[in-house]
Amino acid sequence: YMKETGFTNNAAPVAEGARKPESTLTLAQSIAPVVKIAHFMKASTEILDDFPALQSYIDERLTYGLRLIEENQLLKGSGVGNNLNGLYTQASAYVAPIAITGATHIDTLRLALLQAELAEYPSDGLVLHPSNWAGIELLKDTTGQYIIGNPQGTLSPSLWGRPVVTTQAMSVGTFLAGAFRMGAQIFDRLLASVAIATENEDDFVNNLITILIEERLA
């Protein structure tokens, strides 16, 4: 795939009949390995015959487990061996663009948004560990009123006008602010699919089935 390595923006007002300015976009060919994420489990044919709904439950749990690892890879993959190169792994380190005395966690997140914006990549989201977001939502003022959190609120989590996504793929005390729509893309080579086999290993003679789910992406 092609990866942007530089952008010179020469857009400008142009007088009638005048030559338009030329901007340049520098692209470099880059290679990202297509990674397979998969796992399986075994179940007896008897229990699936007796409890038909169990099949869909097993499929759901296997899919959930797959998505957890996918999320971890997309964020924290090392890029080494059979691992994706995660967004957090590639992200620039946080450096406060302006000095703020006694900066709180909320201040730090705002400064991270500013850092990204000054780099011409205005953020469209924040990613936090659930514990850190809970700590922010539970902040109260001197009267005991919640500053951000609303126990009866139904709106999606947001901070500084950006949506907040919580995931345990992020370590406690870390965060990610990024222009995800502009700077990241997932290439799905094989969407998550479930396959069932009765002739794996000695499944047939033991009345077992193997349920496998896998996907391939870069």
Tab-separated table of C-alpha atoms in Angstrom:
chain	number	residue	atom	x	y	z
A	1	TYR	CA	0.000	0.000	0.000
A	2	MET	CA	1.017	3.643	-0.306
A	3	LYS	CA	1.927	5.607	2.817
A	4	GLU	CA	2.001	9.385	2.983
A	5	THR	CA	5.409	10.720	4.015
A	6	GLY	CA	4.941	14.390	3.227
A	7	PHE	CA	2.396	16.985	2.140
A	8	THR	CA	3.047	20.500	0.904
A	9	ASN	CA	-0.148	22.525	0.809
A	10	ASN	CA	0.135	25.469	-1.556
A	11	ALA	CA	-3.588	26.155	-1.905
A	12	ALA	CA	-4.139	29.913	-2.202
A	13	PRO	CA	-6.515	32.503	-3.645
A	14	VAL	CA	-5.954	32.841	-7.396
A	15	ALA	CA	-6.554	35.924	-9.525
A	16	GLU	CA	-8.470	35.647	-12.775
A	17	GLY	CA	-6.251	34.248	-15.507
A	18	ALA	CA	-3.391	33.543	-13.100
A	19	ARG	CA	-1.602	30.222	-12.796
A	20	LYS	CA	-2.828	27.991	-9.987
A	21	PRO	CA	-0.325	26.932	-7.321
A	22	GLU	CA	0.796	23.311	-7.201
A	23	SER	CA	0.702	21.230	-4.039
A	24	THR	CA	2.674	18.033	-3.580
A	25	LEU	CA	1.881	14.781	-1.844
A	26	THR	CA	4.814	12.469	-1.194
A	27	LEU	CA	3.980	8.778	-1.089
A	28	ALA	CA	6.173	5.799	-0.329
A	29	GLN	CA	5.452	2.160	-0.943
A	30	SER	CA	5.010	0.302	2.310
A	31	ILE	CA	4.437	-3.340	3.166
A	32	ALA	CA	2.163	-4.560	5.944
A	33	PRO	CA	1.856	-8.294	6.584
A	34	VAL	CA	-1.610	-9.791	6.459
A	35	VAL	CA	-2.119	-11.285	9.905
A	36	LYS	CA	-4.362	-14.214	10.702
A	37	ILE	CA	-6.167	-14.216	14.057
A	38	ALA	CA	-7.904	-17.459	14.960
A	39	HIS	CA	-8.945	-19.855	17.714
A	40	PHE	CA	-11.171	-22.891	18.134
A	41	MET	CA	-12.950	-25.002	20.693
A	42	LYS	CA	-14.431	-28.472	20.829
A	43	ALA	CA	-17.939	-29.504	21.840
A	44	SER	CA	-19.758	-32.808	21.931
A	45	THR	CA	-22.372	-33.579	19.310
A	46	GLU	CA	-24.739	-34.631	22.095
A	47	ILE	CA	-24.766	-31.299	23.881
A	48	LEU	CA	-25.286	-29.407	20.630
A	49	ASP	CA	-28.126	-31.756	19.690
A	50	ASP	CA	-29.746	-31.330	23.115
A	51	PHE	CA	-29.234	-27.559	23.284
A	52	PRO	CA	-29.436	-26.145	19.732
A	53	ALA	CA	-29.145	-22.559	20.991
A	54	LEU	CA	-25.725	-23.399	22.417
A	55	GLN	CA	-24.253	-23.333	18.911
A	56	SER	CA	-25.031	-19.641	18.448
A	57	TYR	CA	-23.771	-18.886	21.968
A	58	ILE	CA	-20.453	-20.611	21.261
A	59	ASP	CA	-20.147	-18.737	17.970
A	60	GLU	CA	-20.800	-15.463	19.781
A	61	ARG	CA	-18.210	-16.140	22.478
A	62	LEU	CA	-15.579	-17.195	19.954
A	63	THR	CA	-16.288	-14.058	17.929
A	64	TYR	CA	-16.010	-11.895	21.052
A	65	GLY	CA	-12.653	-13.432	21.925
A	66	LEU	CA	-11.415	-12.854	18.392
A	67	ARG	CA	-12.477	-9.200	18.490
A	68	LEU	CA	-10.634	-8.638	21.766
A	69	ILE	CA	-7.363	-9.818	20.270
A	70	GLU	CA	-8.014	-7.878	17.071
A	71	GLU	CA	-8.524	-4.708	19.106
A	72	ASN	CA	-5.312	-5.339	21.022
A	73	GLN	CA	-3.409	-5.906	17.786
A	74	LEU	CA	-4.813	-2.797	16.116
A	75	LEU	CA	-3.766	-0.663	19.076
A	76	LYS	CA	-0.716	-2.334	20.590
A	77	GLY	CA	0.570	-4.803	17.985
A	78	SER	CA	4.377	-4.808	17.968
A	79	GLY	CA	4.738	-5.100	14.204
A	80	VAL	CA	7.246	-7.900	14.788
A	81	GLY	CA	6.672	-11.384	13.413
A	82	ASN	CA	3.015	-12.305	13.059
A	83	ASN	CA	1.765	-9.107	14.686
A	84	LEU	CA	0.089	-6.011	13.311
A	85	ASN	CA	1.860	-2.682	13.681
A	86	GLY	CA	-0.495	-1.046	16.172
A	87	LEU	CA	-1.607	2.569	16.219
A	88	TYR	CA	-0.220	3.174	19.706
A	89	THR	CA	3.046	1.498	18.734
A	90	GLN	CA	3.509	3.911	15.823
A	91	ALA	CA	2.140	7.036	17.507
A	92	SER	CA	4.327	10.021	18.311
A	93	ALA	CA	5.123	10.447	21.983
A	94	TYR	CA	3.082	13.016	23.879
A	95	VAL	CA	4.879	16.329	24.328
A	96	ALA	CA	2.887	19.219	25.794
A	97	PRO	CA	2.815	21.942	23.105
A	98	ILE	CA	2.190	24.675	25.679
A	99	ALA	CA	2.992	24.920	29.377
A	100	ILE	CA	0.112	24.505	31.828
A	101	THR	CA	0.717	24.745	35.559
A	102	GLY	CA	-0.730	21.855	37.546
A	103	ALA	CA	-2.155	20.114	34.488
A	104	THR	CA	-4.816	17.514	35.278
A	105	HIS	CA	-5.537	14.356	33.285
A	106	ILE	CA	-8.267	16.237	31.421
A	107	ASP	CA	-5.805	19.045	30.661
A	108	THR	CA	-3.287	16.512	29.352
A	109	LEU	CA	-5.849	15.061	26.972
A	110	ARG	CA	-6.677	18.537	25.677
A	111	LEU	CA	-2.991	19.257	25.145
A	112	ALA	CA	-2.640	15.967	23.262
A	113	LEU	CA	-5.452	17.068	20.952
A	114	LEU	CA	-3.613	20.347	20.438
A	115	GLN	CA	-0.353	18.526	19.702
A	116	ALA	CA	-2.048	16.486	16.985
A	117	GLU	CA	-3.789	19.547	15.550
A	118	LEU	CA	-0.541	21.511	15.355
A	119	ALA	CA	0.924	18.577	13.423
A	120	GLU	CA	-1.912	19.025	10.874
A	121	TYR	CA	-3.652	15.843	12.020
A	122	PRO	CA	-6.652	17.119	14.017
A	123	SER	CA	-7.888	14.294	16.229
A	124	ASP	CA	-11.331	12.795	15.805
A	125	GLY	CA	-11.253	10.567	18.875
A	126	LEU	CA	-9.632	9.533	22.147
A	127	VAL	CA	-8.845	6.026	23.386
A	128	LEU	CA	-8.494	5.367	27.124
A	129	HIS	CA	-8.402	2.508	29.586
A	130	PRO	CA	-11.852	2.085	31.214
A	131	SER	CA	-10.419	2.868	34.664
A	132	ASN	CA	-9.014	6.204	33.522
A	133	TRP	CA	-12.272	7.215	31.864
A	134	ALA	CA	-14.224	6.213	34.973
A	135	GLY	CA	-11.915	8.412	37.035
A	136	ILE	CA	-12.683	11.361	34.760
A	137	GLU	CA	-16.434	10.757	34.832
A	138	LEU	CA	-16.419	10.539	38.631
A	139	LEU	CA	-14.745	13.923	39.147
A	140	LYS	CA	-16.871	16.272	41.280
A	141	ASP	CA	-16.789	19.962	42.033
A	142	THR	CA	-16.708	21.450	45.517
A	143	THR	CA	-20.473	21.025	45.863
A	144	GLY	CA	-20.354	17.314	45.096
A	145	GLN	CA	-21.794	17.664	41.591
A	146	TYR	CA	-20.319	15.606	38.788
A	147	ILE	CA	-18.244	17.744	36.436
A	148	ILE	CA	-18.448	15.499	33.375
A	149	GLY	CA	-20.196	12.278	34.276
A	150	ASN	CA	-23.969	11.987	34.357
A	151	PRO	CA	-25.298	8.863	36.112
A	152	GLN	CA	-28.539	9.122	34.147
A	153	GLY	CA	-27.000	10.236	30.874
A	154	THR	CA	-27.548	8.286	27.681
A	155	LEU	CA	-25.133	10.127	25.405
A	156	SER	CA	-22.015	8.398	24.131
A	157	PRO	CA	-18.809	9.217	26.050
A	158	SER	CA	-17.082	12.337	24.778
A	159	LEU	CA	-14.460	14.808	25.933
A	160	TRP	CA	-13.435	18.108	24.399
A	161	GLY	CA	-15.907	17.468	21.587
A	162	ARG	CA	-14.339	14.143	20.593
A	163	PRO	CA	-15.779	10.672	21.122
A	164	VAL	CA	-14.068	8.586	23.777
A	165	VAL	CA	-13.527	4.862	23.285
A	166	THR	CA	-12.554	2.726	26.263
A	167	THR	CA	-10.710	-0.551	25.942
A	168	GLN	CA	-8.546	-2.729	28.143
A	169	ALA	CA	-6.139	-2.990	25.228
A	170	MET	CA	-4.821	0.331	26.559
A	171	SER	CA	-2.741	0.206	29.726
A	172	VAL	CA	-3.861	2.194	32.759
A	173	GLY	CA	-2.417	5.688	32.574
A	174	THR	CA	-1.935	5.681	28.797
A	175	PHE	CA	-4.066	7.248	26.091
A	176	LEU	CA	-4.225	7.710	22.359
A	177	ALA	CA	-5.401	10.822	20.542
A	178	GLY	CA	-5.485	10.557	16.792
A	179	ALA	CA	-6.923	11.432	13.417
A	180	PHE	CA	-8.162	7.892	12.954
A	181	ARG	CA	-10.316	8.471	9.879
A	182	MET	CA	-7.540	10.283	8.045
A	183	GLY	CA	-4.495	8.408	9.296
A	184	ALA	CA	-5.547	4.773	9.627
A	185	GLN	CA	-7.124	2.105	7.470
A	186	ILE	CA	-7.950	-1.567	7.968
A	187	PHE	CA	-7.515	-3.946	5.050
A	188	ASP	CA	-9.789	-6.948	5.560
A	189	ARG	CA	-8.516	-9.917	3.563
A	190	LEU	CA	-10.896	-12.368	5.230
A	191	LEU	CA	-13.785	-11.297	7.428
A	192	ALA	CA	-14.326	-13.293	10.604
A	193	SER	CA	-15.864	-16.604	9.607
A	194	VAL	CA	-16.895	-19.692	11.561
A	195	ALA	CA	-16.176	-23.213	10.300
A	196	ILE	CA	-17.273	-26.536	11.823
A	197	ALA	CA	-15.572	-29.892	11.284
A	198	THR	CA	-16.300	-33.405	12.559
A	199	GLU	CA	-13.201	-35.094	11.179
A	200	ASN	CA	-10.478	-33.135	12.938
A	201	GLU	CA	-8.028	-35.339	14.856
A	202	ASP	CA	-10.177	-38.050	16.515
A	203	ASP	CA	-13.374	-35.994	16.727
A	204	PHE	CA	-15.429	-38.455	14.681
A	205	VAL	CA	-14.886	-41.465	16.950
A	206	ASN	CA	-15.349	-39.343	20.073
A	207	ASN	CA	-18.558	-37.630	18.905
A	208	LEU	CA	-16.915	-34.229	18.998
A	209	ILE	CA	-16.976	-31.292	16.657
A	210	THR	CA	-14.380	-28.568	16.249
A	211	ILE	CA	-15.651	-25.008	15.920
A	212	LEU	CA	-13.083	-22.602	14.488
A	213	ILE	CA	-13.227	-18.888	13.825
A	214	GLU	CA	-10.595	-16.905	11.980
A	215	GLU	CA	-9.963	-13.681	10.122
A	216	ARG	CA	-7.147	-12.089	8.142
A	217	LEU	CA	-6.385	-8.392	8.139
A	218	ALA	CA	-3.634	-5.819	7.788
